[in-house]
mmCIF file of C-alpha atoms and ligand atoms in Angstrom:
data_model
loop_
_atom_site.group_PDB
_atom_site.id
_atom_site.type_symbol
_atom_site.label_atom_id
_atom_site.label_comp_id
_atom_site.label_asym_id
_atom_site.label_seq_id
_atom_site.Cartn_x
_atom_site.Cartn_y
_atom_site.Cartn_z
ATOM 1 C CA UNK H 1 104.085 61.282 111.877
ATOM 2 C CA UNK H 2 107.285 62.954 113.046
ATOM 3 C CA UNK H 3 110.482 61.536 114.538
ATOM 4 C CA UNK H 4 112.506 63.346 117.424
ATOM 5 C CA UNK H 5 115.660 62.959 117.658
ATOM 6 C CA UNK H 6 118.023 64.087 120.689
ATOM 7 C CA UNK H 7 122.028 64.044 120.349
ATOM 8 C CA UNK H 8 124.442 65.034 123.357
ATOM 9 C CA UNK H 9 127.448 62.950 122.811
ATOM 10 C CA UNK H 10 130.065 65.865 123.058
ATOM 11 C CA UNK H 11 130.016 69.296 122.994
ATOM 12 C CA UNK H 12 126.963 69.276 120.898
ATOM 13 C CA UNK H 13 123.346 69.615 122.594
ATOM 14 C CA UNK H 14 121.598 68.754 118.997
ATOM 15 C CA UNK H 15 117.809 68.301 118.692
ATOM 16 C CA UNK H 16 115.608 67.579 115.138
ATOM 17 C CA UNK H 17 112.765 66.419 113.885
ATOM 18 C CA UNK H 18 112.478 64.421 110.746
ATOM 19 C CA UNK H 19 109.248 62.758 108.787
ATOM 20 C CA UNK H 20 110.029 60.586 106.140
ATOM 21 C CA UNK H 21 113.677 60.736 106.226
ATOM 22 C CA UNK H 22 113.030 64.738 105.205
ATOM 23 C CA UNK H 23 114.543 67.457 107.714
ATOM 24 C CA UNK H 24 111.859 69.664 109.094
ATOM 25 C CA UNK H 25 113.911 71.173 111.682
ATOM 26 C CA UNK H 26 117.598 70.867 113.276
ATOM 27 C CA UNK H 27 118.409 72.961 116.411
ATOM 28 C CA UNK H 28 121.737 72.806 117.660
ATOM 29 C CA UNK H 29 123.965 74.464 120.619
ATOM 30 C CA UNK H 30 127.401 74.123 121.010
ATOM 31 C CA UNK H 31 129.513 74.205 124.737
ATOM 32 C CA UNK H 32 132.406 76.785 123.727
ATOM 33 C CA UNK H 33 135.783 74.414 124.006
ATOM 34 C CA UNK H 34 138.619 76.272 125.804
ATOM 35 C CA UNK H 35 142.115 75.018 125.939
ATOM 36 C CA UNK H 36 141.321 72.670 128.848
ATOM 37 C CA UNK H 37 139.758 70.732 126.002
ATOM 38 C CA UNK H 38 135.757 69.292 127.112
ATOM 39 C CA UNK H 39 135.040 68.848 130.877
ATOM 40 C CA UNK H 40 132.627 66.139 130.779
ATOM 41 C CA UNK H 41 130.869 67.623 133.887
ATOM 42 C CA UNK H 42 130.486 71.356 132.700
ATOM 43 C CA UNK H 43 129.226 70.080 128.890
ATOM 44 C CA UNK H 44 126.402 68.010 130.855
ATOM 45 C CA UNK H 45 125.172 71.284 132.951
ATOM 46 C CA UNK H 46 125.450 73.150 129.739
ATOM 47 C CA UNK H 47 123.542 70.490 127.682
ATOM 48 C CA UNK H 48 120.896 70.529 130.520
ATOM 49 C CA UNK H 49 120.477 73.910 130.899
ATOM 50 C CA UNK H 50 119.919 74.348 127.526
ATOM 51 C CA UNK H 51 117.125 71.422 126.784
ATOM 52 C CA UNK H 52 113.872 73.139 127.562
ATOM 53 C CA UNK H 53 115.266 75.986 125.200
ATOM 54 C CA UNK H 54 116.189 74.197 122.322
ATOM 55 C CA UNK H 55 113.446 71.973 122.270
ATOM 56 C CA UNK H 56 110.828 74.959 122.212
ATOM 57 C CA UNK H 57 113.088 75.998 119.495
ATOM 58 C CA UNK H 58 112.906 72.876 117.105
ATOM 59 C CA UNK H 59 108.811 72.717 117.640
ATOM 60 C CA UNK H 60 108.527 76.454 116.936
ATOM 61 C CA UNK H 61 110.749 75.707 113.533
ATOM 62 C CA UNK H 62 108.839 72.856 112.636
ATOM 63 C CA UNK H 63 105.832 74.213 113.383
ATOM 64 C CA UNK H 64 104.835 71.332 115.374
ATOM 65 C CA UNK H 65 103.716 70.436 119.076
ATOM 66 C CA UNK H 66 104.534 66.527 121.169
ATOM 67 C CA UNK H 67 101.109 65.646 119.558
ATOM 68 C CA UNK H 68 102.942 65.026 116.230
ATOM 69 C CA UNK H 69 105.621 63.053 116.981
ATOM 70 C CA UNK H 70 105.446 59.345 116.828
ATOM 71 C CA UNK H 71 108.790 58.781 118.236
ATOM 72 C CA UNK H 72 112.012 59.721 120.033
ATOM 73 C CA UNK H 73 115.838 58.914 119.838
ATOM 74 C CA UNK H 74 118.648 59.818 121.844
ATOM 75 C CA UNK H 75 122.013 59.021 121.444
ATOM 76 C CA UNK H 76 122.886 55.828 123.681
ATOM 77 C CA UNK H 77 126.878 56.230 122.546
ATOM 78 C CA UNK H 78 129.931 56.243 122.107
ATOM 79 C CA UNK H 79 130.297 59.823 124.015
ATOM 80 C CA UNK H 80 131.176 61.217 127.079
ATOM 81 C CA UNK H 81 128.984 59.697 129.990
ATOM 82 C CA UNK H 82 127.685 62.584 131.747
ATOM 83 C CA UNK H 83 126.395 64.238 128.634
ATOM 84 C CA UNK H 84 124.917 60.993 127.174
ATOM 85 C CA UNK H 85 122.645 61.158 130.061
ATOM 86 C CA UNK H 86 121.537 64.057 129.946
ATOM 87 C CA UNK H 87 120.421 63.065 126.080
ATOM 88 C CA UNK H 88 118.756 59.904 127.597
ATOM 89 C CA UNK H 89 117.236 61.391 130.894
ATOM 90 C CA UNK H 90 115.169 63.844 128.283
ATOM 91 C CA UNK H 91 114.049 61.492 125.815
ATOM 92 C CA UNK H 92 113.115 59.140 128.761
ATOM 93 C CA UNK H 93 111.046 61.992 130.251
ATOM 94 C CA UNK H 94 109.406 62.959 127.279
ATOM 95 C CA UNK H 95 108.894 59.395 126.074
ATOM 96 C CA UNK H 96 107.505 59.053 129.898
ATOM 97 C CA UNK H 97 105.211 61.765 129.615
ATOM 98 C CA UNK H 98 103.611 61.909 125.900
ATOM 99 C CA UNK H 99 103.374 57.425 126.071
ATOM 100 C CA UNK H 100 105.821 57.526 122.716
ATOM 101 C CA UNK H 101 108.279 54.762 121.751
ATOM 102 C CA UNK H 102 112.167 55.656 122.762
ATOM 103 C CA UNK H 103 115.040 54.444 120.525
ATOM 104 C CA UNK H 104 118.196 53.991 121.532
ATOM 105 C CA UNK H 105 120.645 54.996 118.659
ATOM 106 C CA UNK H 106 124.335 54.551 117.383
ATOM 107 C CA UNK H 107 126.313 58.050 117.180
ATOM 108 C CA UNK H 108 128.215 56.591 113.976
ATOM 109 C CA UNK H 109 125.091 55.049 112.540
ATOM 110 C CA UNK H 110 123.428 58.779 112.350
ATOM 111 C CA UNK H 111 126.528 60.326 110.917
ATOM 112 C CA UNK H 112 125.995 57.747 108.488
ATOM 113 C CA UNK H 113 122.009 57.190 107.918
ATOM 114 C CA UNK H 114 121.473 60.979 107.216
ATOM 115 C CA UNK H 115 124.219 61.267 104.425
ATOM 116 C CA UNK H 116 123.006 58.218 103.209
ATOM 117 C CA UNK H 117 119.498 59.415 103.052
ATOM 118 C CA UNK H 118 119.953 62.377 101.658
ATOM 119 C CA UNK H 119 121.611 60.934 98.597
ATOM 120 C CA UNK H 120 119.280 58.216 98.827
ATOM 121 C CA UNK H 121 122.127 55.264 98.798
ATOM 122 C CA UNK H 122 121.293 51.954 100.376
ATOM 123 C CA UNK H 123 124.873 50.646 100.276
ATOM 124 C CA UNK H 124 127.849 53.048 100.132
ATOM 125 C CA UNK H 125 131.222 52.466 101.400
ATOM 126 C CA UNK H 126 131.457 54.543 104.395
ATOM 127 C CA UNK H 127 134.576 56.881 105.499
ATOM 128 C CA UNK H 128 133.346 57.983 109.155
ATOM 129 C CA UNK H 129 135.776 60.653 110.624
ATOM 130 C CA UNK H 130 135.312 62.449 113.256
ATOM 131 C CA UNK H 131 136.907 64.111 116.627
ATOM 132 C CA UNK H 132 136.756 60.725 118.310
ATOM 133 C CA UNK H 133 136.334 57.652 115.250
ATOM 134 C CA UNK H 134 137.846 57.039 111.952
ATOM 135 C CA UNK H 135 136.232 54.185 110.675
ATOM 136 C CA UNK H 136 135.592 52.812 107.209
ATOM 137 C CA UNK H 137 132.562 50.535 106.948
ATOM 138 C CA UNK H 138 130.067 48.772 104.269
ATOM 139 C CA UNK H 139 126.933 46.551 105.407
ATOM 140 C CA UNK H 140 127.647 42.813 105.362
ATOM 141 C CA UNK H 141 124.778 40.170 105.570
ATOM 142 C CA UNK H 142 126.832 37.736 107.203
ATOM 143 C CA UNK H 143 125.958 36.224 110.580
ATOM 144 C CA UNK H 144 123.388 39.100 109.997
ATOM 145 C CA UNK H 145 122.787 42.545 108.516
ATOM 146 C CA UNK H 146 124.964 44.694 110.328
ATOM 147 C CA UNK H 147 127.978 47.440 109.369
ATOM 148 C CA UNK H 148 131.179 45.693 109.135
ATOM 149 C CA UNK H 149 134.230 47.932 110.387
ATOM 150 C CA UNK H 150 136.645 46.976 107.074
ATOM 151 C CA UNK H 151 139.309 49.107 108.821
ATOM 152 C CA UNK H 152 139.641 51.638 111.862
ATOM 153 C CA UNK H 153 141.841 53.364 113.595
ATOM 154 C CA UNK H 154 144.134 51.813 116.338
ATOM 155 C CA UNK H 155 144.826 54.663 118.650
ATOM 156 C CA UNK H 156 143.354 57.912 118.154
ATOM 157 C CA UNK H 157 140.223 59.645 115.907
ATOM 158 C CA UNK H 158 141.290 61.953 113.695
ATOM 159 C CA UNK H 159 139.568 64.650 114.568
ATOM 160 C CA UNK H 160 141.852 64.325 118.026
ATOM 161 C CA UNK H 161 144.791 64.463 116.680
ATOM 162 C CA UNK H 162 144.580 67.324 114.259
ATOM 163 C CA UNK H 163 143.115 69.098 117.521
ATOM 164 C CA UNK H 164 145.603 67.934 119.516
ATOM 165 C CA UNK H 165 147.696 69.428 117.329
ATOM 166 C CA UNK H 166 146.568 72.637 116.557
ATOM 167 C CA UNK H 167 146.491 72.943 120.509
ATOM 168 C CA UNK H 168 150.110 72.407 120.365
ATOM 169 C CA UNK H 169 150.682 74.865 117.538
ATOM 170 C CA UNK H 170 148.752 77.682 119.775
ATOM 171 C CA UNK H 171 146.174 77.673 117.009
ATOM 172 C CA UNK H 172 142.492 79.243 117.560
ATOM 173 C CA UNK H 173 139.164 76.966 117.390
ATOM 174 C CA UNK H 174 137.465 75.816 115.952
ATOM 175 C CA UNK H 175 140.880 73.589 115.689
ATOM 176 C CA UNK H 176 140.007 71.195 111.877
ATOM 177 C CA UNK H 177 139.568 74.382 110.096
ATOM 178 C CA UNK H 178 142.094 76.182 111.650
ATOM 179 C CA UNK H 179 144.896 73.696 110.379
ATOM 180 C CA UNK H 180 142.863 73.933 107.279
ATOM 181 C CA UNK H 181 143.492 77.233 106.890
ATOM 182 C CA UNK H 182 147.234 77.451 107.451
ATOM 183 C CA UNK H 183 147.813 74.109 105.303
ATOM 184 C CA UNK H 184 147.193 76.377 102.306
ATOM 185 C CA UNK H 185 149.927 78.020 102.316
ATOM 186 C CA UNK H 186 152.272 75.049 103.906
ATOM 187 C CA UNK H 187 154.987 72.799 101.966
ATOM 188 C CA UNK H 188 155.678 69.228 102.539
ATOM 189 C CA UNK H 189 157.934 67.535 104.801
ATOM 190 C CA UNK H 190 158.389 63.402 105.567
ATOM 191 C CA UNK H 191 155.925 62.740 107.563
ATOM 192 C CA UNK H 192 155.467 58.890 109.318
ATOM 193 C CA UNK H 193 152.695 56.907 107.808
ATOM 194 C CA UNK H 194 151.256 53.954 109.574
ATOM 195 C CA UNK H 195 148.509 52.009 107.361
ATOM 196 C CA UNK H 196 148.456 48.267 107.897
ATOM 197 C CA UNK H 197 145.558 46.405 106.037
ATOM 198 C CA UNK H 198 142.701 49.041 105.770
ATOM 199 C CA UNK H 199 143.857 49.851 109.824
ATOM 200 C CA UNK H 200 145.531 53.094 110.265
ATOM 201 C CA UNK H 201 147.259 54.825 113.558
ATOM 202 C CA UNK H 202 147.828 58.278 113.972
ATOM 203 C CA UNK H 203 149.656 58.918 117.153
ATOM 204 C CA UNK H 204 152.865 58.708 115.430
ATOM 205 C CA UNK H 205 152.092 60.991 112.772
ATOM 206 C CA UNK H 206 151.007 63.360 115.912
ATOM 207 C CA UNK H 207 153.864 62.923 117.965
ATOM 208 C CA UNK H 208 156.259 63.660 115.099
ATOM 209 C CA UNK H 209 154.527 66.959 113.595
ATOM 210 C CA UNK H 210 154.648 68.816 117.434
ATOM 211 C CA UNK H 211 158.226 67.721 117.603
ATOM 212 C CA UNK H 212 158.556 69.557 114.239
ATOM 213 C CA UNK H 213 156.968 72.593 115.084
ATOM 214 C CA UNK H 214 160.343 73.692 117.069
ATOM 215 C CA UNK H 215 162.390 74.017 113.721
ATOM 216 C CA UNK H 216 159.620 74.346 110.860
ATOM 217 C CA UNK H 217 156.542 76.026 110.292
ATOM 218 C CA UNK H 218 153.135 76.245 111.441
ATOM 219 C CA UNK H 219 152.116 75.842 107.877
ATOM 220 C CA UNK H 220 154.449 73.396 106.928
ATOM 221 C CA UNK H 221 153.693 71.046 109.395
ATOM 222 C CA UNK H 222 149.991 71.365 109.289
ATOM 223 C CA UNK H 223 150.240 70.742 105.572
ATOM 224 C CA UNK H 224 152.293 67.804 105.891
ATOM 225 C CA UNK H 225 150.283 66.126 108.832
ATOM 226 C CA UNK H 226 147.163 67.340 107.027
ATOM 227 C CA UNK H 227 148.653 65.893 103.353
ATOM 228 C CA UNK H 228 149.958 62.601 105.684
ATOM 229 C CA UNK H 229 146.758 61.915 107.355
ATOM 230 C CA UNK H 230 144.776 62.160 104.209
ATOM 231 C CA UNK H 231 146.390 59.996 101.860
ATOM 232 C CA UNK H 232 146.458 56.881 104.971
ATOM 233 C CA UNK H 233 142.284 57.307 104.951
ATOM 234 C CA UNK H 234 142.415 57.371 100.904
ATOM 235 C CA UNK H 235 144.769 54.326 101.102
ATOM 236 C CA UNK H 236 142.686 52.048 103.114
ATOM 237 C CA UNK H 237 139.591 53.055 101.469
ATOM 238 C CA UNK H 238 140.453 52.428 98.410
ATOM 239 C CA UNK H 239 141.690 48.920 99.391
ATOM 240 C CA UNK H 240 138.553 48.268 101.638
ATOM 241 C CA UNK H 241 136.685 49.457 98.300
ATOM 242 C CA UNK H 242 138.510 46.922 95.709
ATOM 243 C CA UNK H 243 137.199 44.148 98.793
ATOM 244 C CA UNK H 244 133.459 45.355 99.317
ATOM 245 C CA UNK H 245 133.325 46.133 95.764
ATOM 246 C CA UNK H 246 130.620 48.976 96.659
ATOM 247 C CA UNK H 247 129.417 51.192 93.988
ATOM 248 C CA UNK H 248 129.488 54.289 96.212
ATOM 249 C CA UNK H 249 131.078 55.858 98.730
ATOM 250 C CA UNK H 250 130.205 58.519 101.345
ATOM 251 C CA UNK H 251 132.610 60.529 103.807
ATOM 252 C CA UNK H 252 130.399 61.781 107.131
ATOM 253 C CA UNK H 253 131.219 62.601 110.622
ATOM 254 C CA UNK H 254 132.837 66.017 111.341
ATOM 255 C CA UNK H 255 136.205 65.780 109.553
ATOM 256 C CA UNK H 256 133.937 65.007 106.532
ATOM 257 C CA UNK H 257 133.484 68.942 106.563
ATOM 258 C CA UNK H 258 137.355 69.055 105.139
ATOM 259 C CA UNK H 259 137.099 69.987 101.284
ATOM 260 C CA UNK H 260 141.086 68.461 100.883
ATOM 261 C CA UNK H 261 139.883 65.513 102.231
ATOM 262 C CA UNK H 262 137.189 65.556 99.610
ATOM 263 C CA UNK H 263 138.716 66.078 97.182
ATOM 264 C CA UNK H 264 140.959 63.574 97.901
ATOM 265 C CA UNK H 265 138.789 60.878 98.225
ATOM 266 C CA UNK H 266 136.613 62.045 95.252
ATOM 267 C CA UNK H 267 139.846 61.824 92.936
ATOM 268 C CA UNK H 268 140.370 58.237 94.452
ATOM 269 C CA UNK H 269 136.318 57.234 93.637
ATOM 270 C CA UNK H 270 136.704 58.346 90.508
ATOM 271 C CA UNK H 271 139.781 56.519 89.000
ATOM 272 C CA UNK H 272 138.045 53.681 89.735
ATOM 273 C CA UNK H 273 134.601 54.696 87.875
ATOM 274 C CA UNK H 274 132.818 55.487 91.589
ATOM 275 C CA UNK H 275 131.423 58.622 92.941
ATOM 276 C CA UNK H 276 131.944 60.091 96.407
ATOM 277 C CA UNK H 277 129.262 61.542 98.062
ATOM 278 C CA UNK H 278 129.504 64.025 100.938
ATOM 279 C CA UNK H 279 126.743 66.572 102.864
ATOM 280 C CA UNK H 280 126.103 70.252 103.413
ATOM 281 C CA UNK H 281 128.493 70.947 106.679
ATOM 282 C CA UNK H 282 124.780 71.444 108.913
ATOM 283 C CA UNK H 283 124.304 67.707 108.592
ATOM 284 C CA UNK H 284 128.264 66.408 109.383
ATOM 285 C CA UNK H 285 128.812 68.207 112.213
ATOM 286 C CA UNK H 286 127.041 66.639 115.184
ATOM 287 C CA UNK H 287 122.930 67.113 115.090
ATOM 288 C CA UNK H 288 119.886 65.898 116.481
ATOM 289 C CA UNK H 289 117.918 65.051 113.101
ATOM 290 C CA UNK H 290 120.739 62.040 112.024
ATOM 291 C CA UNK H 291 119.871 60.927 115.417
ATOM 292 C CA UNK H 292 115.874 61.492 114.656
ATOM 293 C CA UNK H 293 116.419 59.271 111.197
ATOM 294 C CA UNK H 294 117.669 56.150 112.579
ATOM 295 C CA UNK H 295 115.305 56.313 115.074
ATOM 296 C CA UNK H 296 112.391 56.674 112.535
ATOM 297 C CA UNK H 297 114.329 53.416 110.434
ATOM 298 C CA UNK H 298 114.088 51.504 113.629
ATOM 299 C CA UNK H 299 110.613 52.650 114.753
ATOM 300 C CA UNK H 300 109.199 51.724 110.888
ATOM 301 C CA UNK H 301 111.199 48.101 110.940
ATOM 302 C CA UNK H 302 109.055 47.539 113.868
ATOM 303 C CA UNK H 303 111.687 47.334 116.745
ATOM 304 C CA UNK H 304 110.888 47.953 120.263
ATOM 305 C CA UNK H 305 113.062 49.025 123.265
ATOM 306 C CA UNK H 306 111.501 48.856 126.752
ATOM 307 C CA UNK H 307 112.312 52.185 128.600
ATOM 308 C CA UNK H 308 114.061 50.382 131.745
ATOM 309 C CA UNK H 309 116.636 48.866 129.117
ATOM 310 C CA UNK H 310 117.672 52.296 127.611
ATOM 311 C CA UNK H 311 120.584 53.132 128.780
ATOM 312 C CA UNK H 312 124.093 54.563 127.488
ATOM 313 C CA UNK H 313 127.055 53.363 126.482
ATOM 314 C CA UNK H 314 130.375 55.065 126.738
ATOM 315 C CA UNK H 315 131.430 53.000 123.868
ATOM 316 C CA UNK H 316 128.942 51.862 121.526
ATOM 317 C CA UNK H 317 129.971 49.854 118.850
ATOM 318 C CA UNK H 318 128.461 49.745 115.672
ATOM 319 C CA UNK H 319 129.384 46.525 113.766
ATOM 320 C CA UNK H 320 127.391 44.458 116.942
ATOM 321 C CA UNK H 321 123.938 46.266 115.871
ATOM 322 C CA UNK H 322 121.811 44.221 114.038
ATOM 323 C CA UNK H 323 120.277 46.283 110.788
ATOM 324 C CA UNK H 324 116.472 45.462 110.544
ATOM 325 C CA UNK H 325 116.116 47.957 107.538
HETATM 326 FE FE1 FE2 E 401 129.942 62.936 115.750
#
């Protein structure tokens, strides 16, 4: 039996359907950003407006009706409230309608679960960067099975601040691989670098490159922020790796898309005899079918959530969620 899965944390209105841990469809729709950056009012009409569409479109992919699916996830958070709901509100309905069991599922944890299962790892150290989190994480069993944040950002995601700086620059979305793209040709300047422990901030780092951009280059700065912001996720890793002592390691969430920041943390797995594992871009960026997957892990370990206690949760936190897989 198939899982549904339903994501609508940001801009993304993402919906999938997975059996087994296996894909069988992914339908996604994205809310253009402008320069005003996301209007968490406009991205929930968009993401509601665009529901009934997509979800004809993942059954027509899958080539499968409500009949077949077993269960349904949304994302409960961390996200923007007003598009969270929407997520919730349609799962609820549907779960309402067809008598199926709802989920309630971690944003990070599907980032994570769906690289994880398509490698088939059970225990990776986890790099999870993204627009809004930069987080590096392993299970622990102690007080119980749950992902322990080894070390996270103090301020801002990553994904934000390159963003915020490519905004600044006058740069064209999509923002990551714009900076991307003009890092190639950049050259390095000192940059600030803030890594304490396996922690990391990155508002410094920010604050200094747009001063920059009034006497050097696009490219140089981008590089150099780009270069900067790199090596402080490699340098925490690998630190957070030497303590976990995990065999793997996987990079996911959106900024895992970045091929110098795979690179860079492949080079890193490697001199110490690990191997870094990262996905196709389809299953980084946001999606409904990581969503789907934890929600079929949780459905199979036999957990239950009564519909009147799903809710959302602006911010979510992973490390408090017990793992029952
Ligand atoms: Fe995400």
């Amino acid at each position: 039996m198939a899982v549904l899965g339903i994501e609508s944390s940001a801009h993304t209105l993402g919906i999938g359907i997975v059996e087994n841990g296996t894909i069988l469809a992914n339908e996604k729709i994205m809310y253009e950003i402008t320069d005003k950056g996301l209007i968490p009012a406009r991205v929930a009409d968009f993401h509601a407006s665009n529901v009934p569409l997509l979800l004809e479109k993942v059954f027509a992919s899958a080539n499968l009706t409500m009949d077949d699916i077993s269960a349904i996830g949304y994302t409960k958070g961390p996200g923007l409230g007003a598009p969270l709901k929407v997520g919730m509100v349609t799962a609820k309905t549907l779960s309402e309608k067809y008598k199926k069991p709802i989920f309630p599922v971690n944003h990070g944890m599907g980032h994570i679960e769906i690289i994880k299962t398509r490698f088939n790892l059970s225990d990776p150290l986890v790099i999870y960067v993204s627009g809004g989190n930069s987080q590096i994480l392993g299970i622990e069993s102690f007080p119980f099975r749950h992902y322990h944040i080894y070390g996270e950002t103090f301020d801002i995601g990553i994904g934000n601040m390159l963003d915020n700086f490519a905004r600044a620059a006058k740069l064209v979305p999509p923002w990551g691989s714009t900076v991307a793209q003009i890092a190639k040709n950049g050259n390095y300047i000192q940059m600030p670098y803030n890594v304490k422990g396996m922690d990391f901030t990155f508002t410094g780092l920010l604050t200094n490159s747009i001063k920059l951009l009034a006497t050097h280059s696009k490219e140089d700065v981008a590089y150099s922020l780009q270069e900067t912001a790199f090596s402080m996720l490699c340098e925490a890793s690998e630190r957070a790796l030497m303590l976990s002592r995990k065999e793997s390691i996987i990079i996911c969430g959106g900024v895992a898309q970045s091929r110098r920041l795979q690179d860079m943390v492949s080079r890193m797995a490697s001199s110490h005899s690990v191997k870094a594992y990262f996905g196709e871009d389809s299953i980084n960026s946001d999606n409904g079918a990581m969503i789907a997957i934890v929600a079929e892990k949780m459905y199979k370990s036999g957990m239950s959530f009564p519909i009147e206690k799903c809710n959302i949760s602006q911010r979510y936190r992973i490390n408090n969620i017990e793992l029952k897989w």
